[in-house]
PDB file of C-alpha atoms in Angstrom:
ATOM      1  CA  MET A  13       6.927  97.127-100.208  1.00  0.00           C
ATOM      2  CA  ASN A  14       4.772  94.997 -99.511  1.00  0.00           C
ATOM      3  CA  ARG A  15       2.581  94.733 -97.076  1.00  0.00           C
ATOM      4  CA  THR A  16       4.076  93.772 -93.807  1.00  0.00           C
ATOM      5  CA  LEU A  17       7.206  95.365 -94.464  1.00  0.00           C
ATOM      6  CA  LEU A  18       5.243  98.759 -95.019  1.00  0.00           C
ATOM      7  CA  LEU A  19       3.498  98.277 -91.891  1.00  0.00           C
ATOM      8  CA  THR A  20       6.014  96.949 -89.785  1.00  0.00           C
ATOM      9  CA  THR A  21       8.184 100.432 -90.370  1.00  0.00           C
ATOM     10  CA  MET A  22       4.970 102.678 -89.860  1.00  0.00           C
ATOM     11  CA  ALA A  23       5.144 100.580 -86.515  1.00  0.00           C
ATOM     12  CA  VAL A  24       8.494 101.672 -85.804  1.00  0.00           C
ATOM     13  CA  PHE A  25       7.781 105.096 -87.291  1.00  0.00           C
ATOM     14  CA  ILE A  26       5.050 104.987 -84.080  1.00  0.00           C
ATOM     15  CA  ALA A  27       7.227 103.517 -80.987  1.00  0.00           C
ATOM     16  CA  ILE A  28       9.490 106.323 -82.102  1.00  0.00           C
ATOM     17  CA  GLY A  29       8.097 109.453 -82.400  1.00  0.00           C
ATOM     18  CA  THR A  30       5.305 108.217 -79.446  1.00  0.00           C
ATOM     19  CA  LEU A  31       8.720 107.508 -76.950  1.00  0.00           C
ATOM     20  CA  GLY A  32      10.808 109.999 -77.770  1.00  0.00           C
ATOM     21  CA  SER A  33       7.838 112.228 -77.224  1.00  0.00           C
ATOM     22  CA  GLN A  34       8.695 111.508 -73.690  1.00  0.00           C
ATOM     23  CA  PHE A  35      12.223 112.500 -73.576  1.00  0.00           C
ATOM     24  CA  LEU A  36      12.729 115.437 -75.847  1.00  0.00           C
ATOM     25  CA  TRP A  37      10.022 118.310 -75.559  1.00  0.00           C
ATOM     26  CA  PHE A  38      10.036 121.305 -74.868  1.00  0.00           C
ATOM     27  CA  PRO A  39       7.205 124.453 -73.371  1.00  0.00           C
ATOM     28  CA  THR A  40       6.742 126.921 -76.306  1.00  0.00           C
ATOM     29  CA  GLY A  41       4.267 129.160 -74.554  1.00  0.00           C
ATOM     30  CA  ILE A  42       1.382 128.176 -73.600  1.00  0.00           C
ATOM     31  CA  ALA A  43       2.228 124.781 -75.562  1.00  0.00           C
ATOM     32  CA  LYS A  44       4.059 122.459 -75.685  1.00  0.00           C
ATOM     33  CA  ALA A  45       6.717 121.379 -78.320  1.00  0.00           C
ATOM     34  CA  TYR A  46       7.793 117.772 -79.122  1.00  0.00           C
ATOM     35  CA  PRO A  47      10.382 118.655 -82.613  1.00  0.00           C
ATOM     36  CA  VAL A  48      10.507 114.369 -82.267  1.00  0.00           C
ATOM     37  CA  GLN A  49       6.852 114.361 -83.920  1.00  0.00           C
ATOM     38  CA  HIS A  50       8.358 116.494 -86.691  1.00  0.00           C
ATOM     39  CA  ALA A  51      11.219 114.550 -87.377  1.00  0.00           C
ATOM     40  CA  VAL A  52       9.198 111.237 -87.327  1.00  0.00           C
ATOM     41  CA  ASN A  53       6.971 112.962 -89.697  1.00  0.00           C
ATOM     42  CA  ILE A  54       9.538 114.188 -92.117  1.00  0.00           C
ATOM     43  CA  MET A  55      11.263 110.280 -92.032  1.00  0.00           C
ATOM     44  CA  ALA A  56       7.793 108.512 -93.119  1.00  0.00           C
ATOM     45  CA  ALA A  57       6.421 111.749 -95.616  1.00  0.00           C
ATOM     46  CA  VAL A  58       9.641 111.048 -97.229  1.00  0.00           C
ATOM     47  CA  THR A  59      10.627 107.036 -97.186  1.00  0.00           C
ATOM     48  CA  LEU A  60       7.057 105.639 -96.794  1.00  0.00           C
ATOM     49  CA  GLY A  61       4.587 109.040 -98.817  1.00  0.00           C
ATOM     50  CA  PRO A  62       2.431 111.194 -97.669  1.00  0.00           C
ATOM     51  CA  VAL A  63      -0.621 108.576 -96.752  1.00  0.00           C
ATOM     52  CA  PRO A  64       0.909 106.754 -94.285  1.00  0.00           C
ATOM     53  CA  ALA A  65       3.015 109.579 -92.642  1.00  0.00           C
ATOM     54  CA  VAL A  66      -0.739 111.030 -92.185  1.00  0.00           C
ATOM     55  CA  ILE A  67      -1.350 108.133 -90.417  1.00  0.00           C
ATOM     56  CA  ILE A  68       1.946 107.590 -88.177  1.00  0.00           C
ATOM     57  CA  ALA A  69       0.837 110.871 -86.971  1.00  0.00           C
ATOM     58  CA  PHE A  70      -3.048 110.158 -85.655  1.00  0.00           C
ATOM     59  CA  THR A  71      -1.349 106.958 -84.753  1.00  0.00           C
ATOM     60  CA  ILE A  72       0.795 108.571 -82.766  1.00  0.00           C
ATOM     61  CA  GLY A  73      -0.832 111.732 -81.741  1.00  0.00           C
ATOM     62  CA  LEU A  74      -3.888 109.100 -80.556  1.00  0.00           C
ATOM     63  CA  LEU A  75      -0.931 107.204 -78.067  1.00  0.00           C
ATOM     64  CA  ARG A  76       0.184 110.424 -76.165  1.00  0.00           C
ATOM     65  CA  ASN A  77      -2.629 111.722 -75.640  1.00  0.00           C
ATOM     66  CA  LEU A  78      -4.213 108.501 -74.268  1.00  0.00           C
ATOM     67  CA  LEU A  79      -0.909 108.403 -72.336  1.00  0.00           C
ATOM     68  CA  GLY A  80      -1.461 111.402 -70.548  1.00  0.00           C
ATOM     69  CA  ILE A  81       1.828 112.782 -72.418  1.00  0.00           C
ATOM     70  CA  GLY A  82       0.425 115.161 -75.347  1.00  0.00           C
ATOM     71  CA  THR A  83      -2.130 117.249 -75.739  1.00  0.00           C
ATOM     72  CA  LEU A  84      -5.470 116.886 -78.781  1.00  0.00           C
ATOM     73  CA  LEU A  85      -3.310 119.873 -80.759  1.00  0.00           C
ATOM     74  CA  ALA A  86      -1.054 117.051 -81.677  1.00  0.00           C
ATOM     75  CA  PHE A  87      -3.891 115.857 -84.408  1.00  0.00           C
ATOM     76  CA  PRO A  88      -4.113 118.968 -86.492  1.00  0.00           C
ATOM     77  CA  GLY A  89      -0.860 120.177 -86.613  1.00  0.00           C
ATOM     78  CA  GLY A  90       1.224 117.151 -86.726  1.00  0.00           C
ATOM     79  CA  MET A  91      -0.951 115.433 -89.597  1.00  0.00           C
ATOM     80  CA  ILE A  92      -1.137 118.502 -91.769  1.00  0.00           C
ATOM     81  CA  GLY A  93       2.412 118.531 -91.926  1.00  0.00           C
ATOM     82  CA  ALA A  94       3.157 114.848 -92.225  1.00  0.00           C
ATOM     83  CA  LEU A  95       0.183 115.114 -95.862  1.00  0.00           C
ATOM     84  CA  LEU A  96       2.003 118.359 -96.797  1.00  0.00           C
ATOM     85  CA  ALA A  97       5.560 116.732 -96.391  1.00  0.00           C
ATOM     86  CA  GLY A  98       4.331 114.120 -98.199  1.00  0.00           C
ATOM     87  CA  TYR A  99       3.254 115.710-101.386  1.00  0.00           C
ATOM     88  CA  LEU A 100       5.518 117.642-101.898  1.00  0.00           C
ATOM     89  CA  TYR A 101       8.524 114.856-101.600  1.00  0.00           C
ATOM     90  CA  ARG A 102       6.236 113.168-103.760  1.00  0.00           C
ATOM     91  CA  TRP A 103       5.843 115.829-106.686  1.00  0.00           C
ATOM     92  CA  THR A 104       9.853 117.507-106.707  1.00  0.00           C
ATOM     93  CA  ASN A 105      11.881 114.209-105.224  1.00  0.00           C
ATOM     94  CA  LYS A 106      13.358 116.845-102.837  1.00  0.00           C
ATOM     95  CA  LYS A 107      14.190 116.411 -99.203  1.00  0.00           C
ATOM     96  CA  ALA A 108      14.184 119.915 -98.466  1.00  0.00           C
ATOM     97  CA  LEU A 109      10.575 120.701 -99.721  1.00  0.00           C
ATOM     98  CA  ALA A 110       9.650 117.566 -97.997  1.00  0.00           C
ATOM     99  CA  GLY A 111      10.929 119.888 -95.162  1.00  0.00           C
ATOM    100  CA  VAL A 112       9.163 123.131 -96.024  1.00  0.00           C
ATOM    101  CA  GLY A 113       6.411 121.334 -96.127  1.00  0.00           C
ATOM    102  CA  GLU A 114       6.198 120.207 -92.317  1.00  0.00           C
ATOM    103  CA  ILE A 115       7.030 123.783 -91.587  1.00  0.00           C
ATOM    104  CA  ILE A 116       4.424 125.381 -93.448  1.00  0.00           C
ATOM    105  CA  GLY A 117       2.123 122.163 -92.496  1.00  0.00           C
ATOM    106  CA  THR A 118       2.230 122.704 -88.724  1.00  0.00           C
ATOM    107  CA  GLY A 119       3.400 125.631 -87.824  1.00  0.00           C
ATOM    108  CA  VAL A 120       1.332 127.931 -89.858  1.00  0.00           C
ATOM    109  CA  LEU A 121      -1.220 126.186 -91.106  1.00  0.00           C
ATOM    110  CA  GLY A 122      -1.452 124.023 -88.117  1.00  0.00           C
ATOM    111  CA  SER A 123      -0.898 126.065 -86.043  1.00  0.00           C
ATOM    112  CA  LEU A 124      -4.184 128.344 -87.081  1.00  0.00           C
ATOM    113  CA  LEU A 125      -6.146 125.419 -87.187  1.00  0.00           C
ATOM    114  CA  SER A 126      -5.636 125.068 -84.050  1.00  0.00           C
ATOM    115  CA  VAL A 127      -7.113 128.068 -83.012  1.00  0.00           C
ATOM    116  CA  PRO A 128     -10.899 126.947 -83.126  1.00  0.00           C
ATOM    117  CA  PHE A 129      -9.982 123.500 -83.142  1.00  0.00           C
ATOM    118  CA  SER A 130      -9.106 124.330 -78.673  1.00  0.00           C
ATOM    119  CA  LYS A 131     -12.164 125.996 -78.796  1.00  0.00           C
ATOM    120  CA  ILE A 132     -14.790 123.760 -80.165  1.00  0.00           C
ATOM    121  CA  LEU A 133     -12.722 121.049 -78.581  1.00  0.00           C
ATOM    122  CA  MET A 134     -10.700 122.473 -75.298  1.00  0.00           C
ATOM    123  CA  GLY A 135     -12.977 124.960 -74.491  1.00  0.00           C
ATOM    124  CA  THR A 136     -10.156 127.532 -74.118  1.00  0.00           C
ATOM    125  CA  SER A 137      -9.895 130.890 -76.358  1.00  0.00           C
ATOM    126  CA  VAL A 138      -7.225 131.715 -77.604  1.00  0.00           C
ATOM    127  CA  GLY A 139      -6.287 134.774 -80.545  1.00  0.00           C
ATOM    128  CA  ALA A 140      -5.283 134.062 -84.019  1.00  0.00           C
ATOM    129  CA  LEU A 141      -1.857 133.284 -83.281  1.00  0.00           C
ATOM    130  CA  ALA A 142      -1.743 131.938 -80.489  1.00  0.00           C
ATOM    131  CA  PHE A 143       0.062 129.185 -81.649  1.00  0.00           C
ATOM    132  CA  LEU A 144       2.380 130.024 -83.822  1.00  0.00           C
ATOM    133  CA  PRO A 145       5.828 130.784 -82.493  1.00  0.00           C
ATOM    134  CA  GLY A 146       5.178 126.977 -80.571  1.00  0.00           C
ATOM    135  CA  PHE A 147       4.629 125.491 -83.315  1.00  0.00           C
ATOM    136  CA  LEU A 148       7.189 126.950 -85.324  1.00  0.00           C
ATOM    137  CA  VAL A 149       9.867 126.414 -83.342  1.00  0.00           C
ATOM    138  CA  SER A 150       8.851 122.591 -82.854  1.00  0.00           C
ATOM    139  CA  SER A 151       8.330 121.634 -86.309  1.00  0.00           C
ATOM    140  CA  VAL A 152      11.852 123.761 -87.565  1.00  0.00           C
ATOM    141  CA  THR A 153      13.775 122.012 -84.793  1.00  0.00           C
ATOM    142  CA  GLY A 154      12.041 118.043 -85.697  1.00  0.00           C
ATOM    143  CA  THR A 155      12.636 119.080 -89.022  1.00  0.00           C
ATOM    144  CA  ILE A 156      15.895 119.740 -88.777  1.00  0.00           C
ATOM    145  CA  ILE A 157      16.610 116.704 -86.968  1.00  0.00           C
ATOM    146  CA  GLY A 158      14.471 114.551 -89.295  1.00  0.00           C
ATOM    147  CA  LEU A 159      16.446 115.572 -92.529  1.00  0.00           C
ATOM    148  CA  LEU A 160      20.106 115.042 -91.472  1.00  0.00           C
ATOM    149  CA  ILE A 161      18.478 110.959 -89.307  1.00  0.00           C
ATOM    150  CA  LEU A 162      17.740 110.866 -93.561  1.00  0.00           C
ATOM    151  CA  SER A 163      21.259 112.115 -94.639  1.00  0.00           C
ATOM    152  CA  LYS A 164      22.536 109.449 -93.034  1.00  0.00           C
ATOM    153  CA  VAL A 165      20.091 106.733 -93.392  1.00  0.00           C
ATOM    154  CA  LYS A 166      20.460 107.806 -97.458  1.00  0.00           C
ATOM    155  CA  HIS A 167      21.565 104.055 -98.407  1.00  0.00           C
ATOM    156  CA  THR A 168      19.621 101.918 -97.150  1.00  0.00           C
ATOM    157  CA  THR A 169      18.148  99.599 -98.338  1.00  0.00           C
ATOM    158  CA  LEU A 170      14.045 100.667 -96.985  1.00  0.00           C
ATOM    159  CA  MET A 171      15.083 103.657 -98.615  1.00  0.00           C
ATOM    160  CA  GLN A 172      16.008 102.288-102.218  1.00  0.00           C
ATOM    161  CA  GLN A 173      12.138 100.156-102.578  1.00  0.00           C
ATOM    162  CA  PRO A 174       9.882 100.793-104.197  1.00  0.00           C
ATOM    163  CA  ILE A 175       5.873 101.623-102.516  1.00  0.00           C
ATOM    164  CA  SER A 176       3.588 100.022-104.255  1.00  0.00           C
ATOM    165  CA  SER A 177      -0.559 100.590-104.264  1.00  0.00           C
ATOM    166  CA  LYS A 178      -1.381  96.593-104.036  1.00  0.00           C
TER     167      LYS A 178
END
């Protein structure tokens, strides 16, 4: 995949994640669930790989924060989930394991990392498992959406082009 196509595809994923978070979200305890972020993480991890998926997750989190529709918790959860989903897909070539990577990366690791993150940057003191239910609900919902979309677009040219590291 040439750089222009890669950057364009990343921009489309960023737009989908940023705009979709305005329309599809729900409260989950002390956090908000944005399943579109997790669906984009899965699709980006499978189609583009782990590093572009992390860049996309970071940019969506940044834009959501700048637009006032997200919190700082978008960074640890989204980025860890995208990274783990990308590497699990790269190692196994199985989309379902990319979904497992997103759920473990965001739902478990991201929620646990959010506790000190929220204490240091947000001044909020919460228990170690405070974010776990919300992050799990969001990542499972988004993973299901992402895997359903990937199952329908498996025959497109984007999915068939090899990614080069030029």
